[in-house]
Short mmCIF file of C-alpha atoms and ligand atoms in Angstrom, two decimals:
data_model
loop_
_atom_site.label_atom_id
_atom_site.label_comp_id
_atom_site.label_asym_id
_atom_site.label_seq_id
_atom_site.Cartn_x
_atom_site.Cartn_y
_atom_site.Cartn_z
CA UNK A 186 11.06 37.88 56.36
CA UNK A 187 10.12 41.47 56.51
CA UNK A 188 11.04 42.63 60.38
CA UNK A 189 8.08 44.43 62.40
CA UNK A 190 10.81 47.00 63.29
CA UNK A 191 14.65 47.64 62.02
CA UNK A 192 16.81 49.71 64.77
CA UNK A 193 17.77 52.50 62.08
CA UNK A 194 21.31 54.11 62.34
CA UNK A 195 22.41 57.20 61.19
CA UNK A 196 26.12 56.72 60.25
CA UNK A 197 27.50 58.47 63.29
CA UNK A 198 26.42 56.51 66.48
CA UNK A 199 29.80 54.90 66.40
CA UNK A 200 31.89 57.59 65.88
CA UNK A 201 29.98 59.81 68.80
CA UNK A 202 31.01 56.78 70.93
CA UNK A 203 34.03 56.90 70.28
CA UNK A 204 34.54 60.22 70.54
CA UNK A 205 33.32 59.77 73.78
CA UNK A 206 35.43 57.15 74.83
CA UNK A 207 38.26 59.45 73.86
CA UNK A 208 37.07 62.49 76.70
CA UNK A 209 38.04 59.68 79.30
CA UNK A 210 34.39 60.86 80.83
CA UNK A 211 32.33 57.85 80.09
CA UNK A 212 30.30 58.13 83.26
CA UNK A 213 26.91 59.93 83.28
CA UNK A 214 25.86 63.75 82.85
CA UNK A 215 29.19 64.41 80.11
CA UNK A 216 29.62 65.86 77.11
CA UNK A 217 27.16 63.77 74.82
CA UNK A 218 24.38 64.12 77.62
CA UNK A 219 24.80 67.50 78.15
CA UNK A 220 24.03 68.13 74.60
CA UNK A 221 20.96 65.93 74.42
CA UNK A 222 19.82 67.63 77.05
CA UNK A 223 20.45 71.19 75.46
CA UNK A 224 18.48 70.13 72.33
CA UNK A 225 15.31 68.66 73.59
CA UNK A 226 15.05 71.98 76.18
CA UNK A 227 15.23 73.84 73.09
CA UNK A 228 13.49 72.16 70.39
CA UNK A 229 10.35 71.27 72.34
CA UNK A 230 10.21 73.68 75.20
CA UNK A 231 10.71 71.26 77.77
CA UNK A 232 11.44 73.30 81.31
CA UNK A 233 14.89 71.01 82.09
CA UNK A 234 15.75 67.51 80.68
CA UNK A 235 16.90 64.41 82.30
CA UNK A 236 18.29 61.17 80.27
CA UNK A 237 17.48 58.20 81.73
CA UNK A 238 18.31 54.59 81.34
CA UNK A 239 14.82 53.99 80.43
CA UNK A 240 11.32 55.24 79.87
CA UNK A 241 10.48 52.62 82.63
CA UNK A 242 13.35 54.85 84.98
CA UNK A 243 12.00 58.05 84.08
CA UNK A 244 8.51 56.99 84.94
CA UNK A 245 9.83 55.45 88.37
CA UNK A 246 11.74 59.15 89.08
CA UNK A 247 8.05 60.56 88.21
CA UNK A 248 6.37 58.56 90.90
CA UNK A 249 9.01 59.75 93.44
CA UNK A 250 8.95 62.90 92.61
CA UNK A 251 5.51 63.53 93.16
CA UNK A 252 5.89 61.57 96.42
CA UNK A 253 3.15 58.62 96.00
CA UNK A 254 2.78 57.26 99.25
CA UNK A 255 0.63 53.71 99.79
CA UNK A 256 -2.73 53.85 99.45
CA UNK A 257 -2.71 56.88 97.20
CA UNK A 258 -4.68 56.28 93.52
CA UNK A 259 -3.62 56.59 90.58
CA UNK A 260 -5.66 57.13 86.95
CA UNK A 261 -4.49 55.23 83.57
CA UNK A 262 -5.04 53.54 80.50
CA UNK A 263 -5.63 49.39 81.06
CA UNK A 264 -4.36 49.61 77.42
CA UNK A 265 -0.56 50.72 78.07
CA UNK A 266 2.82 49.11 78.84
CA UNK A 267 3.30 47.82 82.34
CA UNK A 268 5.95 49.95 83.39
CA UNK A 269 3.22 53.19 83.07
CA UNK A 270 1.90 51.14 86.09
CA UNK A 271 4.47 49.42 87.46
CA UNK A 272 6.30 52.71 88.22
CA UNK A 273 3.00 53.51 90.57
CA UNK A 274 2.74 49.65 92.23
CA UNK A 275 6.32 50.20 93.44
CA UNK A 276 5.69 53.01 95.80
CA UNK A 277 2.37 51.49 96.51
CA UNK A 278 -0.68 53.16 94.58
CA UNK A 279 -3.77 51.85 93.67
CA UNK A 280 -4.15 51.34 90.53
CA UNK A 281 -7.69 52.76 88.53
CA UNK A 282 -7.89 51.44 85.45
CA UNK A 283 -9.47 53.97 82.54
CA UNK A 284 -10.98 52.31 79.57
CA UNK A 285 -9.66 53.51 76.21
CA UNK A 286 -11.81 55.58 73.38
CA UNK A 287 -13.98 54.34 70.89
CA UNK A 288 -11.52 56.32 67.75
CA UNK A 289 -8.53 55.90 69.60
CA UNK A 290 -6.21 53.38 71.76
CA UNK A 291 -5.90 56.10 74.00
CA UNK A 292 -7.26 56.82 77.61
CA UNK A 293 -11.53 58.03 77.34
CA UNK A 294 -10.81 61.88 78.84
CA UNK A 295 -14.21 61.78 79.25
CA UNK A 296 -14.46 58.75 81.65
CA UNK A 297 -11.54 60.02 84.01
CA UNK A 298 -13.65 62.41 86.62
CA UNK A 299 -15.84 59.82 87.36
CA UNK A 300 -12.70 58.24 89.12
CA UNK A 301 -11.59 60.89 91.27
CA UNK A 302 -11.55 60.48 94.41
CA UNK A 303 -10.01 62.42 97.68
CA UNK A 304 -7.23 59.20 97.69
CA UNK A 305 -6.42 60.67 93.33
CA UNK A 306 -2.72 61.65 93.53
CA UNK A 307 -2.28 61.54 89.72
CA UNK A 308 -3.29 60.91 86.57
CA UNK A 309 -0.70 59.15 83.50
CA UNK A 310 -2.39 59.83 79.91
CA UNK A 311 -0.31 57.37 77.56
CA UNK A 312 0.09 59.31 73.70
CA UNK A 313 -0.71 55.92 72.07
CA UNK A 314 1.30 55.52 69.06
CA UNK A 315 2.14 59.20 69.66
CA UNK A 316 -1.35 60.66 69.12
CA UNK A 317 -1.82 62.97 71.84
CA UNK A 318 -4.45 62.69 74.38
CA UNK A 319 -6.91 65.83 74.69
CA UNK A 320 -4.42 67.18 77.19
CA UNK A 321 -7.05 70.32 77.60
CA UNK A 322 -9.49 67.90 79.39
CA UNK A 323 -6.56 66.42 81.61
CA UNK A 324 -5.42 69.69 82.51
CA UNK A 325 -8.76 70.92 83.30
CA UNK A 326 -9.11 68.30 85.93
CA UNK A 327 -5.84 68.59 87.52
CA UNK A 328 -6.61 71.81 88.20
CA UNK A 329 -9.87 71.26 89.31
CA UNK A 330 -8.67 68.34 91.71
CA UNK A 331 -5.03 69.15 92.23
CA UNK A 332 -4.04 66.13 90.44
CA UNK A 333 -0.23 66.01 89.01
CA UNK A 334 -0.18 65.01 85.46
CA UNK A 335 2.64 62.96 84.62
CA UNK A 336 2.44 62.13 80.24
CA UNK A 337 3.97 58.66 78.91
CA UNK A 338 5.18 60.41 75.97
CA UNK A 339 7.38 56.99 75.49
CA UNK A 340 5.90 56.74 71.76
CA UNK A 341 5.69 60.58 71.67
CA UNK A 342 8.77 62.14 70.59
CA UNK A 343 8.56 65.34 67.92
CA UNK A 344 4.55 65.10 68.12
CA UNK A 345 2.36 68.54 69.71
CA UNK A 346 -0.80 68.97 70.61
CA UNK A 347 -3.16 71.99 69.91
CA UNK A 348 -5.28 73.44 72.55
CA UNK A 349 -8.32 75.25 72.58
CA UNK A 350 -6.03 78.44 73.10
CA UNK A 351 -4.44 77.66 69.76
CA UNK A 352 -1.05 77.11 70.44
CA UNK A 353 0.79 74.15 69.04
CA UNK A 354 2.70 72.24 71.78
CA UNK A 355 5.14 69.35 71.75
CA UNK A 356 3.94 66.10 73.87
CA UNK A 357 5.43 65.91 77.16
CA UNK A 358 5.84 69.68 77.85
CA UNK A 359 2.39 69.55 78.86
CA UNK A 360 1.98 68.03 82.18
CA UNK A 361 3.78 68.66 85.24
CA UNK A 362 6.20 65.79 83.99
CA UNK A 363 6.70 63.40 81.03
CA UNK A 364 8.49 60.43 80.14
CA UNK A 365 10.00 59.58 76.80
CA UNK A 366 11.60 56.26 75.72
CA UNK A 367 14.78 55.68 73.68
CA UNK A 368 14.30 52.26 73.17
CA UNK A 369 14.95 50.45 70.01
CA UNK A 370 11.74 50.04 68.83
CA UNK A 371 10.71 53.67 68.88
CA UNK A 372 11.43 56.44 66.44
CA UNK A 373 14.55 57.41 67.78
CA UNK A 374 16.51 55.01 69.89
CA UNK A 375 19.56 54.54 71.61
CA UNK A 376 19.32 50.81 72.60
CA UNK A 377 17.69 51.12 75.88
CA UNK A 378 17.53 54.59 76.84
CA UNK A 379 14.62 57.51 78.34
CA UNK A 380 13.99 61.43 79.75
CA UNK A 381 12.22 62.74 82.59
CA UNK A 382 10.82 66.00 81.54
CA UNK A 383 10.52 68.15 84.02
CA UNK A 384 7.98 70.85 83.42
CA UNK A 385 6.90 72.14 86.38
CA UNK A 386 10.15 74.05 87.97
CA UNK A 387 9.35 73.10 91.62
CA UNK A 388 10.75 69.47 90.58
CA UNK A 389 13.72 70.93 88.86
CA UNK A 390 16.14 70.50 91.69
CA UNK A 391 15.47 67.57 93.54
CA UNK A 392 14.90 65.47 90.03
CA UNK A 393 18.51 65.81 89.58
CA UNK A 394 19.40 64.58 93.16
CA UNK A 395 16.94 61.57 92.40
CA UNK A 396 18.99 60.91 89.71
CA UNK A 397 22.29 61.23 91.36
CA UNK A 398 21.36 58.53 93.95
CA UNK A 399 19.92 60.64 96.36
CA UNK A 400 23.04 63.21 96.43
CA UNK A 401 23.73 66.50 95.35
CA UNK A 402 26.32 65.69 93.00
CA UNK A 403 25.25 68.07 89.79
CA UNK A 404 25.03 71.10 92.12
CA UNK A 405 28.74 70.29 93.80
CA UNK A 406 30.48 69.78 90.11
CA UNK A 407 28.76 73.30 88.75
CA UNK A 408 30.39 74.67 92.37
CA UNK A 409 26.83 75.61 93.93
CA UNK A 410 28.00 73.60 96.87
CA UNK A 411 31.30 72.75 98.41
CA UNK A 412 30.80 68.91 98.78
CA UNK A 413 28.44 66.74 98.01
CA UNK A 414 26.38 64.16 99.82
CA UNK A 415 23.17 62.26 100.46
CA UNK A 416 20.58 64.72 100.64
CA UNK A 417 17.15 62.89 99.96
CA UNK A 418 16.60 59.04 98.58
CA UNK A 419 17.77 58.66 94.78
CA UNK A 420 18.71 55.86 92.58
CA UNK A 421 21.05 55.24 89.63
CA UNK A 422 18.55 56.82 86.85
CA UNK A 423 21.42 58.46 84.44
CA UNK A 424 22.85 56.72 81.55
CA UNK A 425 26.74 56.35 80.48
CA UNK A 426 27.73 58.98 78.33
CA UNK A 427 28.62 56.33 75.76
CA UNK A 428 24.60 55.84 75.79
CA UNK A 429 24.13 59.90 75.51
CA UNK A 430 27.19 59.54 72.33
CA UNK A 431 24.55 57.33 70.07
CA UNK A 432 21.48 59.11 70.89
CA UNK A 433 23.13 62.49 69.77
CA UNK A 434 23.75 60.81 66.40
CA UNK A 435 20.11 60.29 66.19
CA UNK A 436 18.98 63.80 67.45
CA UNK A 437 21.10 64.68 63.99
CA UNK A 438 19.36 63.10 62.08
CA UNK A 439 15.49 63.54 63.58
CA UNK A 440 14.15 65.35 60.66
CA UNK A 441 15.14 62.70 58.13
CA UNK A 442 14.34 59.53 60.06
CA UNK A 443 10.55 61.64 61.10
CA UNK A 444 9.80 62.10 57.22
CA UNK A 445 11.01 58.68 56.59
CA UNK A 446 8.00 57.13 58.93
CA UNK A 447 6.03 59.77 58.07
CA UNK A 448 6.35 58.98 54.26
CA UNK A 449 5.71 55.30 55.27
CA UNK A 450 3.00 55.84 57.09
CA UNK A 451 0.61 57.88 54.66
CA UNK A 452 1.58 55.22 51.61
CA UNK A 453 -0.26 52.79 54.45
CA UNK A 454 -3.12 54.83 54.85
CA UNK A 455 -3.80 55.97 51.22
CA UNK A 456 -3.14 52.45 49.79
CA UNK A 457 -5.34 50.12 52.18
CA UNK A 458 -7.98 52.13 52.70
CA UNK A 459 -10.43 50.44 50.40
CA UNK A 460 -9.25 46.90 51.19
CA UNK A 461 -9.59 47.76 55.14
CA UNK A 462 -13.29 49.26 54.48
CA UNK A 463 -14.43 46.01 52.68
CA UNK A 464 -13.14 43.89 55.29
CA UNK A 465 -14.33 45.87 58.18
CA UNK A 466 -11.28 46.78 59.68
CA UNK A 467 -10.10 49.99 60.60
CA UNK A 468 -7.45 52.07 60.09
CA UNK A 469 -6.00 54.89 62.80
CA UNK A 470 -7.75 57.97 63.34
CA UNK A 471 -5.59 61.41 64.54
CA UNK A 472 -7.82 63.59 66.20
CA UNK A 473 -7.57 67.19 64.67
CA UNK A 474 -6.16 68.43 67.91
CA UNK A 475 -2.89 66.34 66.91
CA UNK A 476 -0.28 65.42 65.03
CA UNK A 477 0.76 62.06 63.90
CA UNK A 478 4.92 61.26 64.38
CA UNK A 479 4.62 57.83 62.51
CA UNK A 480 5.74 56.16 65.33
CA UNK A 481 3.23 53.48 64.45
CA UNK A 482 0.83 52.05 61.75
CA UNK A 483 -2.06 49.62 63.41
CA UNK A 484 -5.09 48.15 62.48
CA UNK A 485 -7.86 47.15 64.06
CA UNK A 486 -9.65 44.25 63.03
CA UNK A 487 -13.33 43.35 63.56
CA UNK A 488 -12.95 40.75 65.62
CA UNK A 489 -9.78 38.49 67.46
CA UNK A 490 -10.73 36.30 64.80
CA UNK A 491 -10.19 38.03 61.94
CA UNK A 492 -7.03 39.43 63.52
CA UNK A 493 -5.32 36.51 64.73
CA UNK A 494 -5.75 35.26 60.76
CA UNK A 495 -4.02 38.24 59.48
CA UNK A 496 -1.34 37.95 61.79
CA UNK A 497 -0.97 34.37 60.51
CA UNK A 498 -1.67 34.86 56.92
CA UNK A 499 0.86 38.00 56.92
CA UNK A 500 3.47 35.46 58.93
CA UNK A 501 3.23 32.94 55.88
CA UNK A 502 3.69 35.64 53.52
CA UNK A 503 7.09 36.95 54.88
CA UNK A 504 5.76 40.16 56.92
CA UNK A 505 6.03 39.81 60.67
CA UNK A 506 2.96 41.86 62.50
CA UNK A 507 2.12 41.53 65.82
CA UNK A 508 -0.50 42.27 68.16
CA UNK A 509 0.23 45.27 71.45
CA UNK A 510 -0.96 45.05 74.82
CA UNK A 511 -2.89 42.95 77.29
CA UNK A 512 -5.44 44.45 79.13
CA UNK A 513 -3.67 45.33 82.48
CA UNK A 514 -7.49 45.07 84.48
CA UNK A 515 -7.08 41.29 83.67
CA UNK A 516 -3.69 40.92 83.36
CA UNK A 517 -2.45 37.97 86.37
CA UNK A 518 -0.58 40.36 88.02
CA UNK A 519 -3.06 42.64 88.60
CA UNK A 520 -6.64 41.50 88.04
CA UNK A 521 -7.53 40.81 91.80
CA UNK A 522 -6.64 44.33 92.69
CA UNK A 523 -9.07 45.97 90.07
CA UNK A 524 -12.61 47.04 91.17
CA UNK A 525 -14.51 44.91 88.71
CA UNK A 526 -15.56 47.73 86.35
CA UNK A 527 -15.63 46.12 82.72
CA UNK A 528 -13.35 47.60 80.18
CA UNK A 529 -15.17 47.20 76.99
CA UNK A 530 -12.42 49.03 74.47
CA UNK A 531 -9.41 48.27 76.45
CA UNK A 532 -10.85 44.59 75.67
CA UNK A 533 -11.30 45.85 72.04
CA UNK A 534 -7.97 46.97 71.26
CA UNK A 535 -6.20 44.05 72.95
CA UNK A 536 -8.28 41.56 71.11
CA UNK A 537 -7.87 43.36 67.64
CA UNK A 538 -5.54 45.60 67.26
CA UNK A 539 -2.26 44.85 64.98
CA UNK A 540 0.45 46.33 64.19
CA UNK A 541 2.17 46.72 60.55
CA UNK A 542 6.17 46.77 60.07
CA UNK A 543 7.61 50.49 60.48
CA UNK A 544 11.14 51.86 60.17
CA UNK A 545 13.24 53.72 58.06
CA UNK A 546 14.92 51.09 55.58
CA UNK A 547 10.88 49.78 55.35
CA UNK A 548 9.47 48.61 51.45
CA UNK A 549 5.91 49.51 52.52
CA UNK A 550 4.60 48.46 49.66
CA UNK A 551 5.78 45.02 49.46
CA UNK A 552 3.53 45.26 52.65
CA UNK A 553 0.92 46.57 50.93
CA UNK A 554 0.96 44.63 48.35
CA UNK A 555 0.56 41.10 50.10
CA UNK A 556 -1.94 42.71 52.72
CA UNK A 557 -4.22 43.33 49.67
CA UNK A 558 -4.51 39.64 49.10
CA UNK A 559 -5.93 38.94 52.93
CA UNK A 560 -9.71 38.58 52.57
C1 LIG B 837 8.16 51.67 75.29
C2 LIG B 837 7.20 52.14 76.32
C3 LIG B 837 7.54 52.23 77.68
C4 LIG B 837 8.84 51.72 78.24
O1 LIG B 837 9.96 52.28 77.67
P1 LIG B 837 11.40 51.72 78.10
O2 LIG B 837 12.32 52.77 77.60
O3 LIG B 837 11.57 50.41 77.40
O4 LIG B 837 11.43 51.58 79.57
C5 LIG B 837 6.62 52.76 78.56
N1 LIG B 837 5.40 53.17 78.15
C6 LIG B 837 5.02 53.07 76.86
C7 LIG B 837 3.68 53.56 76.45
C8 LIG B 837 5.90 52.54 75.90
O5 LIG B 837 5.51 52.43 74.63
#
């Protein structure tokens, strides 16, 4: 059976452990995070870099930090993970749904201002599949509105986004935050694992007492303070250095394991273009605006139909793909809380989108090969 993802590892997660191990520091905010850190500030132009535990975490800290009180709205994509809107529920928001684009899994830009209103604390675009969203639209309302922008760059990493002004920049360093995921079904994983990025610099200090369970622990070990204690609420949001150990072996090897899926990705899109046109499906669009990190290769079938019978066909041919997310408007959890407005390509995507294998160690065209053979 051909996996729908392979955790890929670079030769040195083990060794970085155990290197770690061997500094006797194995608790959070050491050596191996440190470094992380370091890197992503530099390589994407993040203002200052938090590792997490999780994407879900970092999108948690995001909601505190901006200090979502109940009652106060939020804007996102129905078509997202739940923890984009679980991180919201938790401190009490409302939840208002945005219905996806017609080209793109990702949140309609355009449909957004219609949902303001004077209870809009925030909006969370979601880089589906790491495509950006037009971040120039987003940005243009939160300044018109005073809305905090908070990205779910989970599926993001090493992807950018080009503005109207012409300058090429790296998902997440947009809004006033963004979250990233580490998990080990994204490009570059460390098991479970996230980041906070914290753009806008007012955040800067109390994100790290957030993460240090509400105390001012960072500040007391650089000697800015004297001792340490509880200073505001806070959680347990940073990982083990062990965690920080494998994801540095990764952050090595980012260039390789990007052209990999990259590689991957276009052999998809050149190969079954002519066999998706004839059978109606289609194949992912990148806006010009973006750039495409081959964190994922989807389809989107005309119909649930047609989609459930690739799934099945491709399942009885040795290739596991699988479908992404349910609607949130209607998911149980949810669906009594949501105004009623229909959600005609949220519906779209959940009913037909699929999702081909990607990683690194991949055969894509064994993939392509039996996909061919679906009519
Ligand atoms: C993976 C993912 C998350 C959650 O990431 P975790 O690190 O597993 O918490 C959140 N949002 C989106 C869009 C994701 O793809």
């Amino acid at each position: 059976m051909i996996p729908f993802n392979k955790p890929y590892l670079s030769g040195n997660e083990t060794n970085y452990i155990k290197d770690a191990v061997a500094t006797g520091k194995i608790s959070g905010n050491g050596y191996f995070t440190k470094k992380c850190h370091g890197f992503f500030e530099k390589q994407y132009g993040f203002y200052k870099c938090l590792l997490t535990t999780s994407c879900t975490d970092a999108l948690e800290m995001a909601a505190i930090l901006i200090d979502i009180q109940p009652g106060d709205e939020v804007i996102l994509p129905s078509y997202t993970f739940v923890s984009t809107a679980n991180a919201f529920v938790l401190r009490g928001a409302k939840l208002i749904f945005a219905d996806s684009r017609t080209d793109h899994p990702g949140i309609d830009e355009d449909s957004i201002e219609a949902l303001v209103t004077s209870k809009t604390k925030a909006i969370v675009p979601v880089h589906y599949a790491g495509v950006a969203c037009d971040m120039d639209k987003i940005m243009a309302l939160s300044e018109k509105y005073n809305l905090y922008v908070i990205e779910d760059a989970a599926q993001a990493i090493d992807s950018y986004y080009t503005g109207k002004d012409g300058v090429k920049r790296a998902l997440g360093s947009i809004g006033h935050l963004a979250a990233f995921s580490f998990h080990e079904t994204k490009n570059i994983i460390s098991g479970e694992g996230g980041m906070l990025a914290i753009n806008d610099k007012d955040f800067a200090e109390r994100a790290e007492i957030i993460w240090e369970k509400g105390t001012n622990r960072s500040a007391f070990f650089r000697g800015e303070v004297n001792k340490y204690g509880w200073v505001d609420v806070g959680s347990s949001f940073l990982p083990s250095d062990i965690i920080a150990a494998f994801l540095w072996a990764q952050l090595e090897n980012l260039k390789n394991i990007q052209s990999r899926r990259l590689e991957i990705w276009n052999t998809y899109h050149s190969k079954i273009e002519q066999w998706a046109n004839s059978n109606q499906i289609d194949l992912p669009q990148v806006p010009g605006y973006a750039t495409n990190n081959a964190h994922m290769y989807y389809l989107v079938c005309r119909d649930l139909e047609q989609r459930n019978e690739l799934i099945a066909y491709l399942k009885s041919n040795g290739i596991s793909a699988v479908f992404h997310y349910l609607s949130l408007h209607k998911s149980e959890f949810y669906q009594a809380n949501h105004d009623g407005r229909s959600l005609p390509q949220t519906d779209r995507y959940t009913d037909c989108l699929v999702r081909l294998p990607m990683f690194f160690e991949l055969n894509e065209n064994e993939v392509i090969h039996q996909i061919k053979l679906f009519k």
